[in-house]
Structures are given as structure tokens and as C-alpha cells.
PDB file of C-alpha atoms in Angstrom:
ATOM      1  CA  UNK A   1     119.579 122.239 103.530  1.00 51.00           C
ATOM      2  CA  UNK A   2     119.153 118.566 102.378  1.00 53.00           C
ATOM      3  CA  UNK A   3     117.792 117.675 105.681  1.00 48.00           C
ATOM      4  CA  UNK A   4     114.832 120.185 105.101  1.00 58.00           C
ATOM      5  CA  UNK A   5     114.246 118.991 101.277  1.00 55.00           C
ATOM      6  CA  UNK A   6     114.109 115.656 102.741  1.00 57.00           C
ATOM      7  CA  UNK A   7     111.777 116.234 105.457  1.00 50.00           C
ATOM      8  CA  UNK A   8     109.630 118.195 102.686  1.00 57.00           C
ATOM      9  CA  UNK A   9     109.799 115.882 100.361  1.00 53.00           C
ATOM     10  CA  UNK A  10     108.371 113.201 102.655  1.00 58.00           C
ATOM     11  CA  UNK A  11     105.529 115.705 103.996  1.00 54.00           C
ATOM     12  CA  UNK A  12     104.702 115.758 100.357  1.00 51.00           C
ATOM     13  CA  UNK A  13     104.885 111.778 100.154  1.00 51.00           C
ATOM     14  CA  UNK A  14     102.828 111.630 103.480  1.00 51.00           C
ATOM     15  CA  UNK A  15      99.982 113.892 101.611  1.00 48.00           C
ATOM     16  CA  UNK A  16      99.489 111.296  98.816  1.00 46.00           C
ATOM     17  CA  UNK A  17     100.347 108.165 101.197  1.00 45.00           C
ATOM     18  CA  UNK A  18      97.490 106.413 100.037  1.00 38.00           C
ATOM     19  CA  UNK A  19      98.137 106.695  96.282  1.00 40.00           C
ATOM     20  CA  UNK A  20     101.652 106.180  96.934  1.00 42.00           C
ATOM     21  CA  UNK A  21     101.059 102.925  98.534  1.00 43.00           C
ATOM     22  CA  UNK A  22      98.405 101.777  95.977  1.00 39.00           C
ATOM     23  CA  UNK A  23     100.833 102.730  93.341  1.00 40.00           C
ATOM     24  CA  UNK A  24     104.101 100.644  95.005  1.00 42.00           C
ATOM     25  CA  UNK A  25     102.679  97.314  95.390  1.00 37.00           C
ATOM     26  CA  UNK A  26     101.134  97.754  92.263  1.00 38.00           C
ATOM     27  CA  UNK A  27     105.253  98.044  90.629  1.00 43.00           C
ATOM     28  CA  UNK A  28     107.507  99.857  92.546  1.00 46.00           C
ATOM     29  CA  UNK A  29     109.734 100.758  89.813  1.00 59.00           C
ATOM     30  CA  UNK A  30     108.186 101.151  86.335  1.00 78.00           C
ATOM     31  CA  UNK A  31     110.262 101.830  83.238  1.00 82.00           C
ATOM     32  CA  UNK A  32     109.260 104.744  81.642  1.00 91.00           C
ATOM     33  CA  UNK A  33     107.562 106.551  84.994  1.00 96.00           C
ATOM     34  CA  UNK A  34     109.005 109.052  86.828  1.00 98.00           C
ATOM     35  CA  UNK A  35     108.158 110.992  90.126  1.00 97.00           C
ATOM     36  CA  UNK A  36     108.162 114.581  90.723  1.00 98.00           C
ATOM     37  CA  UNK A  37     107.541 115.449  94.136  1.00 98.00           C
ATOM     38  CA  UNK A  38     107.253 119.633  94.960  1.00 97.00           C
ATOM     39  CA  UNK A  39     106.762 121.435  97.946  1.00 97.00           C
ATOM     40  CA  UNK A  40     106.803 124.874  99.181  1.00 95.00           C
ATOM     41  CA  UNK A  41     108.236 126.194 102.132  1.00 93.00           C
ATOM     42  CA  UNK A  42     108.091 129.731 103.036  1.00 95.00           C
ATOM     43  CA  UNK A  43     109.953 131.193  99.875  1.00 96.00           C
ATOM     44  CA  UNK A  44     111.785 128.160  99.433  1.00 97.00           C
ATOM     45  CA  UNK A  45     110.760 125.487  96.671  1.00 97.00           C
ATOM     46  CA  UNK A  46     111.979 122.138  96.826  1.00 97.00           C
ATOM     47  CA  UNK A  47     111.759 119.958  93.570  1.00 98.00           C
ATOM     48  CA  UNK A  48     112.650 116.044  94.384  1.00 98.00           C
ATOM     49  CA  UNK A  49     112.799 113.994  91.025  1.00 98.00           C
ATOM     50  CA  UNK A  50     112.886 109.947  91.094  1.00 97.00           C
ATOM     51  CA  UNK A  51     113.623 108.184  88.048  1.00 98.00           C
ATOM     52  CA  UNK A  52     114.255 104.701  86.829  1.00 97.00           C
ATOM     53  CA  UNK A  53     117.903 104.676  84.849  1.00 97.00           C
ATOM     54  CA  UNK A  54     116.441 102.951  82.265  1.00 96.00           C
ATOM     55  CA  UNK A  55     114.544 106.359  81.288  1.00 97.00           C
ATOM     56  CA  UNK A  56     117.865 108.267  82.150  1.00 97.00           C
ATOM     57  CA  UNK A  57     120.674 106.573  80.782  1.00 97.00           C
ATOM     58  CA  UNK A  58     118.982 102.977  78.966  1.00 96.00           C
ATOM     59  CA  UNK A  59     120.024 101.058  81.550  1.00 95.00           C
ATOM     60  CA  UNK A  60     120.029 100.142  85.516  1.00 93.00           C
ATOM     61  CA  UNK A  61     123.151  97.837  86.420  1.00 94.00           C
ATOM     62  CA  UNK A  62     126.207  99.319  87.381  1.00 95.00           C
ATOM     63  CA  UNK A  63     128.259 101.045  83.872  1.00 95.00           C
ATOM     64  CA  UNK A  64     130.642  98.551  82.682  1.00 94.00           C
ATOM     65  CA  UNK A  65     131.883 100.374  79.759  1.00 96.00           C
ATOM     66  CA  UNK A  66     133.113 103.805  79.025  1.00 97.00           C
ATOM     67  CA  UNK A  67     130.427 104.337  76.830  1.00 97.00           C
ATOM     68  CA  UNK A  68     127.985 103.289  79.950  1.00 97.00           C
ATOM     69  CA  UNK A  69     130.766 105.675  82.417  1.00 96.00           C
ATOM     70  CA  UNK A  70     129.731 108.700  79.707  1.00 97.00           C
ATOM     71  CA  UNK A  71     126.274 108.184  80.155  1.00 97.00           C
ATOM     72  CA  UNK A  72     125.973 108.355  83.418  1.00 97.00           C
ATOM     73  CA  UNK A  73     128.340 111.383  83.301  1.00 97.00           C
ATOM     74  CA  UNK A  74     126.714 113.492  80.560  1.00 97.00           C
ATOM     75  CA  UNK A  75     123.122 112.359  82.237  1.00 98.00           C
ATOM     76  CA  UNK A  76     124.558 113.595  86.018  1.00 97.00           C
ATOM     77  CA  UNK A  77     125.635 117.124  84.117  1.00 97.00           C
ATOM     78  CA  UNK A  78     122.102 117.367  82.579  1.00 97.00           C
ATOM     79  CA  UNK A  79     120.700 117.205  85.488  1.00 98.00           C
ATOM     80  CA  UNK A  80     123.014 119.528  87.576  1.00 97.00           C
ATOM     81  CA  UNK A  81     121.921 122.561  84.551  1.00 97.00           C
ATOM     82  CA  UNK A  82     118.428 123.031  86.221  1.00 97.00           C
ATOM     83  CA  UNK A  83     117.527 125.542  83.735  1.00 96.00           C
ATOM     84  CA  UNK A  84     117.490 122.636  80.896  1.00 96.00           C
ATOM     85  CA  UNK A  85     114.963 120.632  83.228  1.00 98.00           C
ATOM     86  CA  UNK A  86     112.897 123.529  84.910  1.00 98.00           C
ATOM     87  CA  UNK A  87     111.467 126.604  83.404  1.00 98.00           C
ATOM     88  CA  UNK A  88     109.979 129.155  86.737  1.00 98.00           C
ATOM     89  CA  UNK A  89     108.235 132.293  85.898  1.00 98.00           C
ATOM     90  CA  UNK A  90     110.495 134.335  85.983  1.00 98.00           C
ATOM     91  CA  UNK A  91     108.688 137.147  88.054  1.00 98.00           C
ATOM     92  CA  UNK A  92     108.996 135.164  90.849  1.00 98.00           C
ATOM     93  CA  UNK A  93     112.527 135.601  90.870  1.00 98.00           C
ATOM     94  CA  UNK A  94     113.609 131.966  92.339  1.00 98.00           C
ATOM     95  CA  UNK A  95     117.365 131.216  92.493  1.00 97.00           C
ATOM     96  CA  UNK A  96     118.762 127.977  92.676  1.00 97.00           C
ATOM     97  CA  UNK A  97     120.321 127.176  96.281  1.00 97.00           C
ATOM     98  CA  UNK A  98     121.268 123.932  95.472  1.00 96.00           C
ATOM     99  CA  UNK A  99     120.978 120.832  93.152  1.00 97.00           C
ATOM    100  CA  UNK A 100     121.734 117.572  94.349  1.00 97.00           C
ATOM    101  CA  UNK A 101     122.057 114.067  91.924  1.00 97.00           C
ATOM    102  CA  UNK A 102     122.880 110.729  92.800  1.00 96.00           C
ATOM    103  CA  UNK A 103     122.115 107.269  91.208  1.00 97.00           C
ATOM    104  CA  UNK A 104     122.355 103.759  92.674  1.00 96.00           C
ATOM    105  CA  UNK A 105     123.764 102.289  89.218  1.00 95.00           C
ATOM    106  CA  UNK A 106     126.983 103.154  90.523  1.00 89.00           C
ATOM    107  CA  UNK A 107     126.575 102.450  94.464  1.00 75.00           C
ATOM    108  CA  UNK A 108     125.076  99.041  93.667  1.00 52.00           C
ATOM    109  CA  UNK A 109     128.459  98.084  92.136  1.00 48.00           C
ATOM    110  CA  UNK A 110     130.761  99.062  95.443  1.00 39.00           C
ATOM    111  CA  UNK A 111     127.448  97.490  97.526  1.00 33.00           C
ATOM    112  CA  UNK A 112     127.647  94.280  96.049  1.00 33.00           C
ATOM    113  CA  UNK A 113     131.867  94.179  96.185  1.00 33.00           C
ATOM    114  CA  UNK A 114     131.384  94.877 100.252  1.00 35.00           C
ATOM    115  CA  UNK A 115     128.854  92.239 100.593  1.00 35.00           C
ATOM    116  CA  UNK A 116     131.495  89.495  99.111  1.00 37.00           C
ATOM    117  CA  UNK A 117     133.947  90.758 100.879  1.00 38.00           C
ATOM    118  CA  UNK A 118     131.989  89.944 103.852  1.00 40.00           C
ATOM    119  CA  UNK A 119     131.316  86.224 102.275  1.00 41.00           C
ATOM    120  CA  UNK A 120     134.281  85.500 101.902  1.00 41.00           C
ATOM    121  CA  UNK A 121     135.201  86.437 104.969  1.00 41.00           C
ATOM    122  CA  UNK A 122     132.391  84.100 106.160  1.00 44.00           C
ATOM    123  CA  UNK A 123     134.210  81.409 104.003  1.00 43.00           C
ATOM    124  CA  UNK A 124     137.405  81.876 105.677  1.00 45.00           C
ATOM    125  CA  UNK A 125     135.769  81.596 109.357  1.00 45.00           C
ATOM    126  CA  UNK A 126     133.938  78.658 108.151  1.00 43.00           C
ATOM    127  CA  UNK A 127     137.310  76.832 107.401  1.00 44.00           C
ATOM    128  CA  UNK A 128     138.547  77.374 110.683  1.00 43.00           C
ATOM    129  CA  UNK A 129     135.409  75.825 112.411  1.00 45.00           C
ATOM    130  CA  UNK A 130     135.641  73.020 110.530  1.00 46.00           C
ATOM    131  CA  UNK A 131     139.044  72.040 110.683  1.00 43.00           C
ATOM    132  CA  UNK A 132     138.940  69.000 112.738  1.00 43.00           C
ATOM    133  CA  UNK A 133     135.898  67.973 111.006  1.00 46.00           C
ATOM    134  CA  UNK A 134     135.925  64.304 109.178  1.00 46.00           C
ATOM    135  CA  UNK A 135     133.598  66.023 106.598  1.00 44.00           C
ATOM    136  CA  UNK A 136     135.752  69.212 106.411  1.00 45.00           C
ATOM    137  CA  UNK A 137     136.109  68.433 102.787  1.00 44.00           C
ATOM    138  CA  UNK A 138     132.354  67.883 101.893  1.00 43.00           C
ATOM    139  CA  UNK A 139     131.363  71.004 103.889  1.00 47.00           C
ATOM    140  CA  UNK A 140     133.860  73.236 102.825  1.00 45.00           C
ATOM    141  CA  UNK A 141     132.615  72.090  99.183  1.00 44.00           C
ATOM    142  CA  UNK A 142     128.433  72.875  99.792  1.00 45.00           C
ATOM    143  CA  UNK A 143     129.601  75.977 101.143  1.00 43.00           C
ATOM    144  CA  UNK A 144     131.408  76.998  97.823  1.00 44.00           C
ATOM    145  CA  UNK A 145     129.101  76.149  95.828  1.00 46.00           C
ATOM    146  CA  UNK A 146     126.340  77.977  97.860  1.00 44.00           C
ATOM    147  CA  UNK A 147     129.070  81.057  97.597  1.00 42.00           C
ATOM    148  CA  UNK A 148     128.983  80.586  93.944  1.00 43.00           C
ATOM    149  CA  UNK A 149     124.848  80.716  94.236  1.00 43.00           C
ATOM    150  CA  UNK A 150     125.423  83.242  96.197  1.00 40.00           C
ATOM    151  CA  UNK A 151     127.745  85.304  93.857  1.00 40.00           C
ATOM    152  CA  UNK A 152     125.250  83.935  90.574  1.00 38.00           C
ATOM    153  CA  UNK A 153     122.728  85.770  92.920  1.00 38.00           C
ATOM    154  CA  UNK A 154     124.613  89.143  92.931  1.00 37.00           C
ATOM    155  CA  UNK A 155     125.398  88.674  89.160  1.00 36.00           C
ATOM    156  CA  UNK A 156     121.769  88.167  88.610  1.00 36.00           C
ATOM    157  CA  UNK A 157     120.858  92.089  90.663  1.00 36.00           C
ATOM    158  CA  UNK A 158     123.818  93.312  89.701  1.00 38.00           C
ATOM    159  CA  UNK A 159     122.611  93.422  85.515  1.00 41.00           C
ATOM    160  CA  UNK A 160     118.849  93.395  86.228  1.00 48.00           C
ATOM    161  CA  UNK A 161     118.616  95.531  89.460  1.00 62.00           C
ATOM    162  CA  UNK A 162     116.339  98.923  89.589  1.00 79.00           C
ATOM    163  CA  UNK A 163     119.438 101.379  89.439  1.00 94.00           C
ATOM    164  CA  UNK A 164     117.602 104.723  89.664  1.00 96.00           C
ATOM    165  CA  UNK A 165     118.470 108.518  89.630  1.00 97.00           C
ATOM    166  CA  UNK A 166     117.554 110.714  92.894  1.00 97.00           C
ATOM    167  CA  UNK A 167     117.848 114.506  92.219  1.00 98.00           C
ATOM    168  CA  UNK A 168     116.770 117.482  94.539  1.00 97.00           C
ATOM    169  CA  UNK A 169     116.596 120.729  93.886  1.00 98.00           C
ATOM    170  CA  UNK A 170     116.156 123.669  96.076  1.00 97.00           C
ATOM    171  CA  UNK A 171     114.751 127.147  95.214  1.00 98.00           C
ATOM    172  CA  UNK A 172     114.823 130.588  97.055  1.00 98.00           C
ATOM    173  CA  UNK A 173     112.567 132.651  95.870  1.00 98.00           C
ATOM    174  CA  UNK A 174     112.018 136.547  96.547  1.00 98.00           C
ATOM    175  CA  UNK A 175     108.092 136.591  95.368  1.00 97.00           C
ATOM    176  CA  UNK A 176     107.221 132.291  95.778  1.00 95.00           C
ATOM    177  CA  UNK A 177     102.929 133.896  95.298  1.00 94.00           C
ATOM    178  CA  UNK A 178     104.055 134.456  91.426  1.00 95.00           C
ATOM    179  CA  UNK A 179     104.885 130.758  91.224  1.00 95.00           C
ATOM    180  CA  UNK A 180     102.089 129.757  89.527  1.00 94.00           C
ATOM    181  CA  UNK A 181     103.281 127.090  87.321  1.00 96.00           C
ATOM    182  CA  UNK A 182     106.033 125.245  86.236  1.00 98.00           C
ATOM    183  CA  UNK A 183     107.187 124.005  82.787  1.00 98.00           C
ATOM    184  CA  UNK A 184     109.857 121.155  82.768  1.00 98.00           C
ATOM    185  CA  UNK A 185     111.269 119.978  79.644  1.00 98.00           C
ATOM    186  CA  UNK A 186     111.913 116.636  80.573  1.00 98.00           C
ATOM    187  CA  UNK A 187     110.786 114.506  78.251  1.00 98.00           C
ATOM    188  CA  UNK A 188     112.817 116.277  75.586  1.00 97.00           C
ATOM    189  CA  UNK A 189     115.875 115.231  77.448  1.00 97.00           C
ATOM    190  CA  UNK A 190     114.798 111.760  78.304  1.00 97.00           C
ATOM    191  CA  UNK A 191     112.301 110.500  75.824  1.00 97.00           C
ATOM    192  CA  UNK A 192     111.814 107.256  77.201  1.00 97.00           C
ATOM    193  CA  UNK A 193     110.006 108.575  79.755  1.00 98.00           C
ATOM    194  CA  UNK A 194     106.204 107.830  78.984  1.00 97.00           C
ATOM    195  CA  UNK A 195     104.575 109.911  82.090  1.00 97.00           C
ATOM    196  CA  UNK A 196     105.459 111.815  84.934  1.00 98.00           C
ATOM    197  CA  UNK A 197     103.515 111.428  88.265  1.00 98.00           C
ATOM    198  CA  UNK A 198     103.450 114.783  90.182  1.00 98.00           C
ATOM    199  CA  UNK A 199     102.567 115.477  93.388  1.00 97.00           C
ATOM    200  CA  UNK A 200     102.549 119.319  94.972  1.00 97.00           C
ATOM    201  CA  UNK A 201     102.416 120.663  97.847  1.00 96.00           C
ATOM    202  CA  UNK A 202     102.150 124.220  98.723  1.00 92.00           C
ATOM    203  CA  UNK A 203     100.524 126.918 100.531  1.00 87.00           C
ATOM    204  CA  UNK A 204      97.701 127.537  98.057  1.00 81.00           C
ATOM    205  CA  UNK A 205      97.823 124.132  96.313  1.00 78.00           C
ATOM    206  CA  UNK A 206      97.351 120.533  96.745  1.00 92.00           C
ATOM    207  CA  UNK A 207      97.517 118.148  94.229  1.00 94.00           C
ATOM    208  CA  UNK A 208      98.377 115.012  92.544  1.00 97.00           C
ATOM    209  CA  UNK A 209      98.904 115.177  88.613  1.00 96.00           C
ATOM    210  CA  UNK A 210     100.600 113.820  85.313  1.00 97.00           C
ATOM    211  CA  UNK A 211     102.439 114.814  82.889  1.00 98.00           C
ATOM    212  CA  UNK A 212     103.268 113.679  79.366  1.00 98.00           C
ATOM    213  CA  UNK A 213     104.845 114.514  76.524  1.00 97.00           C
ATOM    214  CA  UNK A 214     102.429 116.531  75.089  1.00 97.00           C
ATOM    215  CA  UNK A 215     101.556 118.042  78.532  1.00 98.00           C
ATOM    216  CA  UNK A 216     104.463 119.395  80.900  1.00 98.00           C
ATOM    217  CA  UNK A 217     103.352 122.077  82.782  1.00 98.00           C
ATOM    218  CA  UNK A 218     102.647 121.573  86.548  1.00 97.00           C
ATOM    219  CA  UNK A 219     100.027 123.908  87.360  1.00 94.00           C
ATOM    220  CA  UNK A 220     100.052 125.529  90.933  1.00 91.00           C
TER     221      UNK A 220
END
């Protein structure tokens, strides 16, 4: 099933390629914007939600405390109760197949502990080579202090990267024609949110839109 949301989820991207791509190289990843893509696929409606963690959780580096731990936690459980984030009419009788949430706050923290494993193993082989060097000394030093750049480097990403959150949600539905609109009550959970870019896909619609605070239904 996540193999189909993906591929849906990217016809829906491939629709709006153009605005897409104007929109990424103008920022990539803007505080306070998030991306709802929607498709439909026979009776089955597939919801795919991007979001930066600073609208999520308040921040994007990997949690170093328990109260950063609990955010990510309580934000992950938010998520999972669909109900809180989507409202469906409820005529079209759509049941929830399955929800899917994952954030790279937490994978950029084991990402950056394999890639110094990997330096360091670089560092060891790099000792070896040099061995019976006359500058062993001096070369073994500029490459420590290029592996302390290196790790300054990581430091750097590792507070100020673009963690975001990823969720998909899939929908059967037994009457997907009485889907005519759909309410989401995001920005009461995450307030720091400032707009929410929508693009749909379906069999009657087309369409790129945006939501605000003051505006959150996604008409089909």
C-alpha cells in the first residue's frame, strides 16, 4: 500500500511540476509552509502531508532532551489520530487503511553517527598508509584537524538542519463521488504554520490551492 501512495503522490507532484520547481529553488524548506499533496485512486484517497519540524514540534535538529523526546512523541501520536487532522464527509463513508509518520529529526541523528563512524574509520586507514612516512606526524595532524572541521561541519547540520515530518494517509472509501471537500484542522494543532500549499488530484478535479488559518477547507 505505501508503494501505491507513493507512486500517487508523485503523479500528483508530476501535475504541478512546474510550480513545484519554481517553488524549490525559490526555498526548499520554508518555516511556517506546509504541503498537502491528495490524490484519488479508484475509491482510494491518498493524503501525503510534508512539513518543516519547526511548524510541528519548534524545532528541526535531532531531540536532545526529554522535553524535545516528548515532542516529537506527542506530535507523532497527533498525527497517527487522523480524525484530529482530517474531517471527510461523512456520506462518503471513507475508512482509514493506513497512516504512516516519520520525521528526519530523529534519522539525522543515527545518519550523522554512521557517517563518523566511517571517518574515523578513514582516520584509522590513513595511519596505516602513512606509517613509514617522515611527515607521518604532520599529516596525521592536518588530517585531525580536517576531522574536527569535519565533525564542526556535522555539529553545524546537525542543530540547524531541515528536520521535517512525512505523513501519509490512505483512505478506502465506499462512495469516493460524495468526497467533495475536505476540512483539516491543522492549524489548530500546529499554529505556527502560516499557509498550507495544496495540490489535488482526482477524477473530477485538478487543482493547486492554499490554505490558511482562516481558510481550511480543500474544495474538490
Amino acid at each position: 500500500m505505501k508503494l501505491k501512495m507513493t507512486l500517487l503522490a508523485g503523479l500528483v507532484v508530476s501535475q504541478f511540476a512546474v510550480a513545484e520547481d519554481q517553488f524549490r529553488q525559490h526555498d526548499a524548506h520554508v518555516h511556517g509552509h506546509v504541503e498537502f499533496n491528495i490524490a484519488q485512486d479508484g475509491q482510494d484517497l491518498l493524503v501525503e502531508i510534508t512539513a518543516p519540524g519547526a511548524d510541528v514540534v519548534g524545532f528541526e535538529h535531532a531531540p536532545k532532551t526529554d522535553a524535545e523526546k516528548s515532542a516529537i512523541a506527542d506530535a507523532t501520536a497527533k498525527l497517527n489520530n487522523v480524525n484530529s487532522i482530517l474531517t471527510i464527509p461523512a456520506a462518503a463513508n471513507c475508512k482509514l487503511v493506513e497512516a504512516h509518520i516519520e520525521n528526519t529529526l530523529e534519522k539525522g541523528e543515527h545518519h550523522d553517527e554512521h557517517d563518523h563512524h566511517g571517518e574515523h574509520k578513514d582516520h584509522d586507514d590513513h595511519k596505516g598508509h602513512d606509517h613509514h612516512d617522515d611527515h607521518k606526524g604532520h599529516d596525521e595532524h592536518e588530517h585531525h584537524d580536517e576531522h574536527k572541521d569535519h565533525d564542526h561541519d556535522h555539529d553545524h547540520d546537525h542543530h540547524d538542519g531541515h528536520g521535517e515530518f512525512s505523513v501519509q494517509y490512505q483512505f478506502s472509501c465506499e462512495d469516493v463521488a460524495k468526497v467533495s471537500q475536505i476540512d483539516t484542522q491543522w492549524f489548530t494543532h500546529f499554529p505556527a504554520t502560516e499557509k498550507v500549499s495544496v495540490n489535488l488530484l482526482t477524477d473530477s478535479a485538478q487543482s493547486a490551492t492554499e490554505l490558511t488559518s482562516g481558510s481550511t477547507t480543500i474544495k474538490f
